[in-house]
Amino acid sequence: MKITELIGISSIKLNALAKEGIHDAQDLLFFFPRRYLDRTNVQKIGQLRGIGEEVTIAGTISQINELGFKARKRLEIVIKDETGGIKAIWFKGGYYIKKRFKIGQKIALFGTVKQFGRHLSMAHPETDDLGEVSDLANFSTIVAIYPSGQHFHKARLYNSIIQKWITQLLNHSSLCSLIPEFIPEYIRSTYSFPNRTDAIRAIHTPSSHEAHKQALRRFKFEEFFLFQLSMERIHGERRTSKAGPRLTNNTPNTRLYFDQVLPFELTSGQKSALKNIQDDVRSGQQMNRLIQGDVGAGKTVVAMGALLMAVDNGYQGALVAPTEILAEQHFASLRKAFSKLDISIRLLIGGQKTGLRREILTDIEGGTCNIIVGTHAVIQKGVNFHKLGMVVIDEQHRFGVQQRAALLQKANNPHMLVMSATPIPRSLAMSLYADLDISLIKGLPKGRKAIRTAIRSEKKRTDVYHFVEQEISDGGQIYIIYPLIEESEVLDLKDATAGFQQISQRFPSARVALLHGRISSEEKDAIMQSFTKGEIDILVSTTVIEVGVDVPNASVMIIEHAERFGLSQLHQLRGRIGRGSRQSYCILIPDHAVSKSGAVRLKTMERTTDGFEIAEVDLKLRGPGDFLGTKQSGLPDFKFADIIQDQDLLGIAKNQARELMRKDSLLSKQEHFELKQFFESYYREKNQFYGLA
Ligand code: ADP
Ligand code: MG
């Protein structure tokens, strides 16, 4: 059935649907309700008693009034059902809201009941348009409320119309072919997943909450299952077909570096990660390994080990970082670390002079350069390696999967090591990154003193500065961080610049520098180098130093407007201190007004330095999509499923996918016929996305 056959469809309505991504009947069937109005739970206005209670009511608009002037303008509407009336009030934006209502319209309100004098009211309730034609007495038990797309209202696309259309589709004889079943029967029966048509019915016209829940579970499983099947396929292909360079261990440079040059002993986490890498690279298969370790765990040394293994076996190694500052820093520390070794290292970043760039590219292509450190610039066309054997990607969550894939295409199956400080629970990581093996570096190097963190109000600024003075005279170095406001780089710059001037005046004898995203990379480089060398006492900076930067002597970090930062970001930033043997301090200075979640973030920072604990709180505050940055981390955007909350389903999907690929990897059995169609098109689509297989 075509979408144009819907009763009462018009080009205006078609347009509005298209703007919400609904182009055909399937799309409409998969336009799921935002919430449900449970009639048994809709209260009669006359019976509302509990003041301060959250309730849903439904009724007809009997009055619309605009009151007050200018800033004190408010919109009031009165809704009546057969038992009484209630006032809904909007203090701001009333003008826009008013346009959505007219007298006689039936709407539902969801909100908190208040009492003013004898009158009941709700301030800023959620409203759902029940449509002009909907008869309140004819509610089925549970009514679907659809997301009201921005363009819906103008096109008179009321909830009731969408309901009607969907009913039309559900009753159509071709429903089964519109949404064919593809989950094999034996899986559905094992987990009591309803079949696809029953499930879609239960989503739009649920007979009970339980039925709806089961149906939703099924669709979540669907998403996970296809995802896990593709992971299995990628995994399988890698395992069976991709040979990698065979590298021997314990070669001269590696021994020299680890036995004689390295000034400290490796932690047990670092040792076991290196052992994992050694085993991988000598197996003859391509390595795809993720190193997870909290900020400051010492991932760079592990990367150095991996690079040395490649170089010692006559291959080139590449170390890629998400920012220029970090790339430059890695370049400097590799050069220093390997200064006694006979290894040529080059830095490749954007904005280098043409002559220099040409020289570097020639070195890379000719093979005279052994290790290339750089940014995205390394991935670009025109960068050709002589014999690339090891790719290390630092802070991998900052890179897309495509960029990872593009790097791998620079050579014939080089080994790949990706490093991440985002603490994802291990079981979850294993499900998500089926294409990666995982090493976890637990704990921090010995001798670190736990960073002390304190929240200080504006009033305490004098004390804070006093403390800064002491630290500087004690030989310490200070970071002062200003937030990066992406929508307004100008504003952010103003903040940091003003801060810099103020600090320079307040500390006339200190050496103060300013770092932000707008200055040239040479200048940035110069500033970072002098800070590293201890020639700068106070570095005022935006969040450009957020990831990776390593200056062990820096012992104090002051974060201005601290409540504006995300929790994981604060943790990353704080990870810039506490990297040496000095006692380090992080001072969070919030603005006067801090939101509830802002306060939770700051308190959490004060309470703990444990990355996993912080990640958990962050996850709760932000939800998984935001937390993992699905787009960036290369995870698909699941429409229905939630990778944290639905972990059990993710696990089931993984096991079933694995089992199925073992039994019928080509999906050629009859019982997998539909699945094959579905999966192949899913895989093709995602393939571009993964760029891996
Ligand atoms: P991250 O895991 O955040 O990338 P780095 O690799 O930058 O951490 O290491 C943080 C600091 O700890 C660096 O100054 C590094 O030299 C130092 N470090 C790393 N490993 C050890 C160790 N085993 N013992 C002492 N210091 C170490
Ligand atoms: Mg690092």
XYZ file of C-alpha atoms and ligand atoms in Angstrom:
721
model
C 0.000 0.000 0.000
C 1.214 3.489 -0.825
C 1.264 6.441 1.490
C -0.673 8.424 -1.106
C -3.619 6.094 -0.598
C -4.120 7.262 2.965
C -7.525 8.762 3.613
C -7.395 12.542 3.541
C -3.773 12.799 2.462
C -2.755 15.987 0.684
C 0.438 17.339 -0.748
C 0.819 19.635 2.249
C 0.474 16.693 4.589
C 2.818 14.572 2.497
C 5.356 17.346 2.720
C 5.065 17.620 6.470
C 5.523 13.861 6.790
C 8.566 13.926 4.533
C 10.117 16.616 6.684
C 9.895 14.209 9.599
C 11.546 11.484 7.548
C 8.342 9.631 6.709
C 8.355 8.760 3.032
C 6.415 5.551 2.736
C 4.012 3.266 4.553
C 6.809 1.440 6.353
C 8.187 4.707 7.676
C 4.774 5.604 9.003
C 4.373 2.234 10.691
C 7.760 2.760 12.296
C 6.786 6.207 13.481
C 6.343 5.114 17.071
C 4.266 6.902 19.687
C 6.028 9.295 21.988
C 3.907 8.198 24.882
C 0.544 6.731 25.693
C -2.514 8.110 27.304
C -3.818 5.436 29.566
C -7.500 6.146 29.897
C -7.697 4.307 33.162
C -5.129 6.817 34.343
C -6.697 9.960 32.953
C -8.185 11.787 35.897
C -11.418 13.641 36.081
C -10.819 17.300 36.795
C -13.484 17.377 39.472
C -11.717 14.622 41.339
C -8.251 16.145 41.395
C -7.281 16.426 45.005
C -3.599 15.857 45.511
C -2.079 19.243 44.960
C 1.464 18.937 43.640
C 0.577 15.647 41.995
C 1.539 14.844 38.390
C -1.550 13.905 36.433
C -2.980 13.563 32.966
C -6.349 15.086 32.240
C -8.305 15.401 29.022
C -10.930 17.956 28.115
C -12.194 20.647 25.815
C -10.827 24.183 25.621
C -13.462 26.649 26.774
C -11.444 29.860 27.089
C -8.216 31.316 25.786
C -7.016 34.511 27.445
C -3.920 36.620 27.040
C -3.269 38.671 30.153
C -0.762 41.187 31.440
C 1.641 43.417 29.550
C 5.076 43.014 28.025
C 7.358 41.033 30.291
C 4.481 39.991 32.502
C 2.393 38.668 29.664
C 0.850 35.291 30.214
C -1.442 32.924 28.410
C -4.225 31.135 30.202
C -6.520 28.529 28.776
C -9.376 26.835 30.548
C -10.050 23.158 29.932
C -13.261 21.496 30.965
C -14.424 17.962 31.217
C -17.819 16.871 32.480
C -16.690 17.162 36.093
C -15.015 20.580 36.212
C -12.454 22.964 34.844
C -8.767 23.728 35.235
C -6.560 26.548 34.071
C -3.323 25.963 32.182
C -0.895 28.878 32.366
C 2.165 29.841 30.326
C 4.244 32.756 31.459
C 6.624 32.832 28.542
C 6.290 32.093 24.870
C 2.526 32.317 25.245
C 2.195 33.842 21.824
C 3.553 30.779 20.080
C 1.624 28.408 22.234
C -1.597 30.280 21.663
C -1.429 29.556 17.968
C -1.786 25.875 18.712
C -5.140 26.173 20.446
C -8.663 27.108 19.645
C -11.881 27.014 21.577
C -13.660 23.691 21.350
C -10.472 21.753 20.686
C -9.889 18.580 22.665
C -6.548 18.301 24.337
C -4.822 16.346 27.051
C -2.665 18.021 29.674
C 0.138 16.445 31.621
C 1.636 18.343 34.512
C 1.625 19.236 38.175
C -1.562 20.489 39.768
C -1.431 23.670 41.826
C -4.104 25.552 43.647
C -4.511 29.332 43.528
C -7.318 30.375 45.814
C -10.179 28.104 44.879
C -8.921 27.459 41.383
C -6.872 24.565 40.116
C -4.134 25.271 37.638
C -1.148 23.795 35.874
C 1.844 25.879 34.889
C 3.536 24.993 31.602
C 1.907 21.575 31.215
C 2.746 19.222 28.382
C -0.102 19.295 25.938
C -1.265 16.716 23.467
C -3.665 17.630 20.754
C -6.387 15.027 20.625
C -7.705 16.453 17.386
C -10.976 17.940 16.400
C -12.668 14.701 15.551
C -11.548 12.569 18.438
C -14.369 11.636 20.735
C -13.114 11.498 24.276
C -15.661 8.865 25.200
C -14.283 6.658 22.475
C -10.749 6.338 23.732
C -9.535 2.833 23.479
C -7.923 1.866 26.732
C -4.471 3.048 25.791
C -4.154 5.811 23.238
C -0.976 6.439 21.288
C 0.342 9.972 21.327
C 2.716 10.595 18.448
C 5.606 12.994 18.401
C 4.212 16.248 17.123
C 6.666 17.108 14.407
C 7.474 20.756 13.942
C 5.686 20.892 10.630
C 2.711 18.838 11.682
C 0.651 21.548 13.210
C 0.738 23.848 10.213
C -0.294 20.980 7.976
C -3.157 20.166 10.348
C -1.589 16.821 11.000
C -3.187 16.118 14.331
C -2.613 13.130 16.463
C -6.038 11.809 15.574
C -5.187 11.840 11.879
C -2.010 9.905 12.384
C -3.942 7.435 14.497
C -6.491 7.057 11.721
C -3.856 6.509 9.051
C -2.012 3.976 11.081
C -5.241 2.109 11.749
C -5.825 2.146 8.020
C -2.415 0.597 7.444
C -2.845 -1.949 10.222
C -6.134 -3.099 8.702
C -4.775 -3.306 5.207
C -4.458 -6.746 3.685
C -0.859 -6.132 2.657
C 0.396 -5.452 6.163
C 2.395 -8.696 6.247
C 4.267 -7.852 3.097
C 4.789 -4.256 4.192
C 6.694 -5.391 7.237
C 7.945 -8.892 6.559
C 9.182 -11.028 9.414
C 12.892 -11.784 9.362
C 13.781 -12.991 12.839
C 13.865 -16.810 12.617
C 11.000 -18.542 14.344
C 13.266 -20.523 16.676
C 14.709 -17.314 18.118
C 11.321 -15.667 18.526
C 9.878 -18.645 20.339
C 12.872 -18.993 22.652
C 12.532 -15.426 23.870
C 8.770 -15.011 23.354
C 9.213 -12.167 20.920
C 5.913 -11.443 19.161
C 5.996 -11.665 15.377
C 6.524 -8.486 13.456
C 2.945 -7.642 12.538
C 1.599 -8.424 16.003
C 4.380 -6.325 17.450
C 3.641 -3.348 15.246
C -0.033 -3.589 16.262
C 0.928 -3.672 19.903
C 3.058 -0.576 19.453
C 0.272 1.498 17.941
C -2.779 0.056 19.642
C -1.542 -1.806 22.703
C -4.047 -3.889 24.590
C -1.969 -3.544 27.745
C 1.293 -2.086 28.952
C 2.727 -5.573 29.019
C 1.890 -6.193 25.364
C 3.489 -2.908 24.443
C 6.608 -3.723 26.404
C 6.991 -7.096 24.700
C 6.559 -5.517 21.300
C 9.125 -2.839 21.999
C 11.544 -5.505 23.227
C 11.193 -7.259 19.943
C 12.051 -4.166 17.935
C 14.991 -3.421 20.165
C 16.202 -6.954 19.649
C 15.845 -6.532 15.908
C 18.204 -3.587 15.953
C 20.752 -5.299 18.140
C 20.551 -8.520 16.185
C 21.332 -6.935 12.825
C 24.117 -4.952 14.428
C 25.618 -8.025 16.067
C 25.336 -10.047 12.877
C 27.351 -7.419 11.068
C 29.889 -7.404 13.875
C 30.155 -11.174 13.581
C 30.678 -10.905 9.886
C 33.388 -8.271 10.236
C 34.973 -10.265 13.004
C 34.779 -13.465 11.006
C 36.304 -11.918 7.931
C 39.098 -10.461 9.921
C 39.833 -13.703 11.689
C 39.848 -15.831 8.606
C 41.192 -13.685 5.833
C 43.326 -10.883 7.114
C 46.911 -11.795 7.589
C 49.026 -9.069 9.132
C 52.760 -8.416 9.174
C 54.495 -11.033 11.287
C 56.667 -9.168 13.777
C 59.249 -10.730 16.028
C 59.590 -9.442 19.572
C 62.540 -8.655 21.738
C 64.358 -6.904 18.978
C 67.278 -4.545 19.678
C 65.514 -1.162 19.938
C 62.668 -2.571 21.976
C 65.098 -4.146 24.421
C 67.249 -1.070 24.602
C 64.291 1.155 25.272
C 62.511 -0.928 27.859
C 65.581 -2.275 29.641
C 67.756 0.800 29.653
C 66.109 4.026 28.551
C 62.701 3.966 30.187
C 63.088 5.791 33.510
C 60.396 3.879 35.375
C 59.080 0.374 35.776
C 55.956 -0.550 33.854
C 52.793 -1.100 35.821
C 51.321 -4.576 35.653
C 48.532 -3.245 33.438
C 51.042 -1.803 30.992
C 53.013 -5.040 30.992
C 50.024 -7.183 30.210
C 48.839 -4.828 27.474
C 52.289 -5.022 25.875
C 52.228 -8.789 26.212
C 48.856 -8.890 24.424
C 50.295 -6.794 21.619
C 53.382 -8.972 21.299
C 51.236 -12.068 21.016
C 49.051 -10.411 18.404
C 51.808 -9.173 16.128
C 53.765 -12.378 16.035
C 50.703 -14.453 15.196
C 50.789 -13.511 11.536
C 47.256 -12.120 11.794
C 46.313 -8.496 11.733
C 46.010 -6.958 15.178
C 42.935 -4.898 16.030
C 43.295 -4.003 19.647
C 41.696 -1.454 21.923
C 43.644 -0.291 24.947
C 41.379 1.083 27.609
C 42.874 2.931 30.516
C 41.858 5.878 32.615
C 43.520 9.254 32.090
C 47.075 9.083 33.355
C 47.221 5.283 33.258
C 50.213 5.486 30.932
C 48.915 4.397 27.554
C 51.571 6.266 25.595
C 54.389 3.979 26.720
C 52.410 1.013 25.456
C 51.979 2.761 22.124
C 55.726 3.378 21.983
C 56.328 -0.318 22.521
C 54.038 -1.204 19.647
C 55.710 1.304 17.341
C 59.150 -0.035 18.192
C 58.084 -3.573 17.323
C 57.158 -2.386 13.839
C 60.302 -0.338 13.322
C 62.573 -3.145 14.466
C 61.005 -5.416 11.885
C 61.604 -2.996 9.042
C 58.120 -1.475 9.024
C 56.935 2.072 9.561
C 54.686 3.064 12.409
C 52.125 5.857 12.574
C 50.803 7.537 15.690
C 47.693 9.606 15.078
C 46.177 12.024 17.566
C 42.983 14.091 17.416
C 44.540 17.528 17.998
C 47.661 19.329 16.885
C 48.715 20.054 20.418
C 48.566 16.404 21.292
C 50.330 15.331 18.105
C 53.088 17.833 18.771
C 53.388 16.659 22.294
C 53.632 13.021 21.255
C 56.193 13.998 18.669
C 58.303 15.763 21.276
C 58.083 12.948 23.793
C 58.828 10.243 21.228
C 61.855 12.164 20.026
C 63.061 12.529 23.567
C 62.329 8.926 24.523
C 63.959 7.512 21.410
C 66.880 9.947 21.252
C 69.378 7.191 22.041
C 67.834 4.929 19.415
C 68.583 5.082 15.727
C 65.075 6.011 14.632
C 63.817 8.786 12.404
C 60.570 10.438 13.494
C 58.505 12.957 11.549
C 55.596 15.183 12.476
C 52.843 15.665 9.921
C 50.092 18.150 10.690
C 47.980 20.626 8.743
C 49.324 24.069 7.980
C 52.957 23.101 7.540
C 54.912 25.049 4.924
C 54.753 23.509 1.458
C 58.475 22.869 1.237
C 58.623 21.182 4.595
C 55.527 19.168 3.844
C 56.963 17.938 0.580
C 60.132 16.904 2.342
C 58.159 15.002 4.981
C 56.003 13.249 2.398
C 59.113 12.198 0.489
C 60.598 10.792 3.682
C 57.438 8.842 4.408
C 57.177 7.494 0.908
C 60.858 6.719 0.560
C 60.961 4.914 3.870
C 63.704 7.072 5.391
C 61.314 7.994 8.147
C 60.401 5.239 10.597
C 57.694 6.785 12.717
C 55.121 9.343 11.628
C 53.302 11.288 14.304
C 50.414 13.436 13.248
C 46.795 14.467 13.084
C 44.091 13.789 10.498
C 46.655 15.107 8.053
C 48.191 11.633 8.021
C 44.980 10.126 6.700
C 44.695 12.437 3.723
C 45.337 11.542 0.128
C 48.869 12.130 -1.039
C 50.340 10.632 2.095
C 51.841 7.362 0.928
C 53.749 5.082 3.175
C 56.729 3.044 2.192
C 55.854 0.100 4.372
C 53.333 0.826 7.077
C 53.063 -1.972 9.614
C 51.574 -0.405 12.743
C 48.904 2.221 13.170
C 48.302 3.635 16.628
C 45.303 5.888 17.187
C 45.262 7.888 20.379
C 42.002 8.978 21.989
C 40.055 6.926 19.510
C 36.667 8.273 20.542
C 37.673 11.463 18.793
C 37.942 9.644 15.504
C 35.211 8.267 13.314
C 35.275 4.664 12.257
C 35.697 5.874 8.716
C 38.892 7.662 9.560
C 40.162 4.524 11.204
C 39.325 2.564 8.089
C 40.960 5.139 5.836
C 44.180 4.767 7.786
C 44.128 1.021 7.429
C 43.825 1.449 3.702
C 47.204 3.159 3.637
C 48.832 -0.223 3.699
C 48.227 -3.890 3.316
C 46.538 -4.802 6.608
C 48.785 -3.016 9.069
C 48.335 -3.773 12.742
C 46.052 -1.390 14.525
C 46.125 -0.259 18.112
C 43.512 2.189 19.336
C 43.722 3.846 22.718
C 40.847 5.239 24.681
C 40.290 6.812 28.055
C 36.513 6.482 27.845
C 35.682 3.873 30.421
C 32.984 1.687 28.925
C 32.043 -1.306 31.070
C 33.969 -4.268 29.721
C 31.029 -6.497 28.875
C 29.479 -3.659 26.974
C 32.689 -2.835 25.172
C 32.992 -6.451 24.104
C 29.550 -6.398 22.596
C 30.040 -3.086 20.928
C 33.495 -3.500 19.567
C 33.267 -7.083 18.427
C 35.863 -6.187 15.838
C 38.402 -5.203 18.471
C 40.219 -7.178 21.115
C 40.474 -5.344 24.377
C 43.269 -4.789 26.883
C 42.480 -2.943 30.050
C 45.128 -0.972 31.914
C 43.892 -0.853 35.452
C 45.222 1.549 38.019
C 47.719 4.354 37.805
C 51.522 4.232 38.017
C 52.930 3.956 41.524
C 53.855 7.042 43.477
C 51.015 9.170 42.230
C 49.330 11.228 44.858
C 45.574 11.421 44.498
C 44.533 14.793 43.117
C 42.674 16.897 45.664
C 39.638 18.606 44.236
C 37.674 21.450 45.789
C 34.789 23.668 44.775
C 35.462 27.309 45.598
C 33.020 30.159 45.232
C 33.819 33.561 43.772
C 34.179 34.895 47.316
C 37.173 32.641 47.876
C 39.029 33.844 44.802
C 41.535 35.803 46.884
C 42.442 32.667 48.816
C 42.725 30.678 45.622
C 45.121 33.216 44.120
C 47.103 33.229 47.296
C 47.487 29.498 46.984
C 48.558 29.867 43.361
C 51.289 32.259 44.454
C 52.611 29.721 46.938
C 52.576 26.879 44.432
C 54.504 28.949 41.901
C 57.150 29.950 44.407
C 57.320 26.265 45.247
C 58.190 25.455 41.636
C 54.761 24.281 40.528
C 52.935 25.212 37.356
C 49.314 26.197 36.944
C 46.579 25.679 34.368
C 43.615 28.047 34.328
C 40.881 26.731 32.072
C 38.012 28.577 30.444
C 35.130 26.791 28.755
C 34.996 26.511 25.023
C 31.605 27.657 23.883
C 31.339 26.164 20.482
C 28.458 28.252 19.232
C 30.341 31.337 20.156
C 34.052 31.055 19.699
C 34.225 34.809 19.986
C 32.686 34.824 23.415
C 34.930 32.034 24.565
C 37.946 33.901 23.385
C 36.770 36.991 25.204
C 36.474 35.038 28.424
C 39.897 33.500 28.165
C 41.501 36.722 26.949
C 39.974 38.752 29.761
C 41.077 36.057 32.190
C 44.575 36.213 30.807
C 44.774 39.988 31.272
C 43.387 39.813 34.751
C 45.801 37.058 35.738
C 48.778 38.888 34.250
C 47.914 41.919 36.373
C 47.280 39.925 39.498
C 50.568 37.994 39.176
C 52.997 40.600 37.830
C 56.098 38.557 38.512
C 54.752 35.297 37.113
C 55.239 34.182 33.536
C 51.728 33.905 32.089
C 50.707 32.673 28.631
C 47.438 32.333 26.767
C 46.474 29.348 24.632
C 43.337 28.939 22.522
C 42.096 27.417 19.315
C 42.579 30.512 17.206
C 46.329 30.851 17.414
C 48.597 29.327 14.807
C 49.978 25.868 15.326
C 53.547 27.174 15.455
C 52.613 29.522 18.232
C 50.687 26.806 20.058
C 53.650 24.530 19.689
C 56.021 27.164 21.049
C 53.793 27.869 24.038
C 53.330 24.199 24.891
C 57.045 23.624 24.632
C 57.896 26.445 26.969
C 55.240 25.288 29.393
C 56.673 21.775 29.269
C 60.151 23.162 29.884
C 58.906 25.103 32.899
C 59.378 28.511 31.295
C 55.752 29.419 31.880
C 54.192 29.508 35.350
C 50.540 29.984 34.508
C 48.941 28.750 31.323
C 45.540 30.319 30.728
C 43.796 28.121 28.203
C 40.539 27.069 26.648
C 39.770 23.377 26.454
C 42.256 22.914 23.632
C 44.405 21.093 26.149
C 41.601 18.724 27.086
C 43.007 15.504 25.745
C 46.321 13.843 26.241
C 48.541 16.782 27.178
C 51.236 15.650 29.574
C 53.240 18.082 31.704
C 54.062 16.235 34.931
C 55.226 19.356 36.755
C 51.860 21.071 36.414
C 50.212 20.622 39.772
C 47.291 23.009 39.964
C 44.318 23.358 37.667
C 41.722 26.057 38.146
C 38.567 25.580 36.116
C 36.491 28.725 35.621
C 32.736 28.441 35.002
C 33.206 24.836 36.037
C 29.499 24.046 35.923
C 29.464 24.565 32.181
C 31.604 21.530 31.512
C 30.422 17.973 31.054
C 31.518 15.517 33.690
C 33.708 13.387 31.450
C 35.234 16.542 30.091
C 36.078 17.737 33.603
C 37.661 14.371 34.278
C 39.726 14.575 31.097
C 40.820 18.088 31.957
C 41.726 17.208 35.501
C 43.747 14.324 34.093
C 46.260 16.934 32.890
C 47.498 17.280 36.464
C 48.542 14.655 38.970
C 50.914 13.196 36.399
C 54.078 13.514 38.400
C 55.151 13.122 41.985
C 53.860 16.533 43.169
C 50.665 16.731 45.149
C 48.139 18.184 42.710
C 45.049 20.292 43.232
C 42.031 20.916 41.080
C 39.935 23.962 41.976
C 36.497 24.295 40.460
C 35.075 27.813 40.409
C 31.411 27.777 39.390
C 29.276 30.780 38.469
C 26.696 31.945 40.932
C 23.802 30.067 39.428
C 24.417 26.341 39.109
C 21.756 23.970 37.839
C 20.888 20.795 39.699
C 22.823 18.566 37.335
C 25.667 21.069 37.350
C 25.870 20.674 41.109
C 25.899 16.886 40.784
C 28.766 17.114 38.321
C 30.843 19.322 40.586
C 30.136 17.241 43.682
C 31.079 14.074 41.831
C 34.380 15.624 40.812
C 35.033 16.583 44.392
C 34.219 13.105 45.652
C 36.157 10.836 43.312
C 38.934 10.566 40.754
C 37.863 7.126 39.565
C 37.117 7.326 35.855
C 34.661 4.447 35.919
C 32.658 5.914 38.757
C 32.606 9.279 37.042
C 31.542 7.669 33.794
C 28.648 5.984 35.524
C 27.342 9.230 36.961
C 27.836 10.925 33.619
C 25.942 8.174 31.905
C 23.029 8.645 34.265
C 23.022 12.392 33.772
C 23.324 12.400 30.025
C 22.037 9.091 28.728
C 24.109 6.718 26.645
C 23.755 8.353 23.247
C 25.253 11.563 24.425
C 27.753 9.902 26.676
C 29.299 7.630 24.098
C 28.828 10.178 21.390
C 27.367 7.486 19.149
C 28.200 9.272 15.948
C 31.796 9.799 16.902
C 32.475 6.456 18.430
C 31.199 4.830 15.275
C 28.299 3.126 16.935
C 25.086 3.003 15.011
C 22.346 5.216 16.298
C 19.875 2.734 17.657
C 16.389 4.044 17.168
C 14.618 2.081 19.866
C 17.240 0.253 21.843
C 19.439 1.716 24.532
C 22.835 0.110 24.763
C 23.072 0.666 28.485
C 19.563 -0.058 29.653
C 19.003 -2.939 27.283
C 22.289 -4.666 27.896
C 20.572 -8.019 28.451
C 19.059 -7.866 24.974
C 22.390 -6.833 23.528
C 23.899 -9.936 25.088
C 21.158 -12.191 23.729
C 21.567 -10.650 20.297
C 25.291 -11.250 20.424
C 24.944 -14.906 21.372
C 22.256 -15.570 18.815
C 24.201 -13.803 16.081
C 27.320 -15.781 16.882
C 25.434 -19.059 16.993
C 23.707 -18.336 13.720
C 26.908 -17.347 11.928
C 28.512 -20.542 13.118
C 25.675 -22.655 11.769
C 24.915 -20.801 8.569
C 27.438 -18.067 7.874
C 26.119 -17.442 4.370
C 22.503 -17.417 5.566
C 21.680 -19.852 2.805
C 19.249 -22.026 4.754
C 15.587 -21.685 3.909
C 14.688 -20.554 7.411
C 17.083 -17.614 6.998
C 15.786 -16.491 3.647
C 14.076 -13.312 4.823
C 16.875 -12.562 7.231
C 19.388 -12.747 4.419
C 17.522 -10.120 2.386
C 17.255 -7.841 5.342
C 20.749 -8.332 6.590
C 22.473 -7.900 3.254
C 20.867 -4.528 2.685
C 21.554 -3.466 6.277
C 25.137 -4.584 5.908
C 25.652 -2.789 2.633
C 24.344 0.383 4.145
C 26.446 0.107 7.289
C 29.427 -1.062 5.359
C 30.068 2.352 4.032
C 29.724 3.456 7.564
C 32.195 0.951 8.933
C 34.375 0.948 5.873
C 35.913 -2.125 7.392
C 34.823 -5.168 5.506
P 47.478 8.439 29.381
O 47.104 7.034 29.664
O 46.506 9.418 29.970
O 47.741 8.691 27.932
P 50.279 8.986 29.612
O 50.725 7.903 28.745
O 50.311 10.364 29.070
O 48.824 8.693 30.171
O 51.124 8.894 30.967
C 50.942 9.801 32.023
C 52.246 10.101 32.720
O 52.648 8.987 33.481
C 53.387 10.404 31.782
O 54.115 11.488 32.308
C 54.203 9.142 31.785
O 55.561 9.397 31.528
C 53.998 8.630 33.179
N 54.083 7.174 33.306
C 53.599 6.268 32.451
N 53.818 5.006 32.890
C 54.440 5.125 34.066
C 54.955 4.181 35.025
N 54.830 2.882 34.851
N 55.541 4.688 36.140
C 55.647 6.010 36.327
N 55.224 6.939 35.469
C 54.622 6.521 34.345
Mg 47.198 9.848 26.419
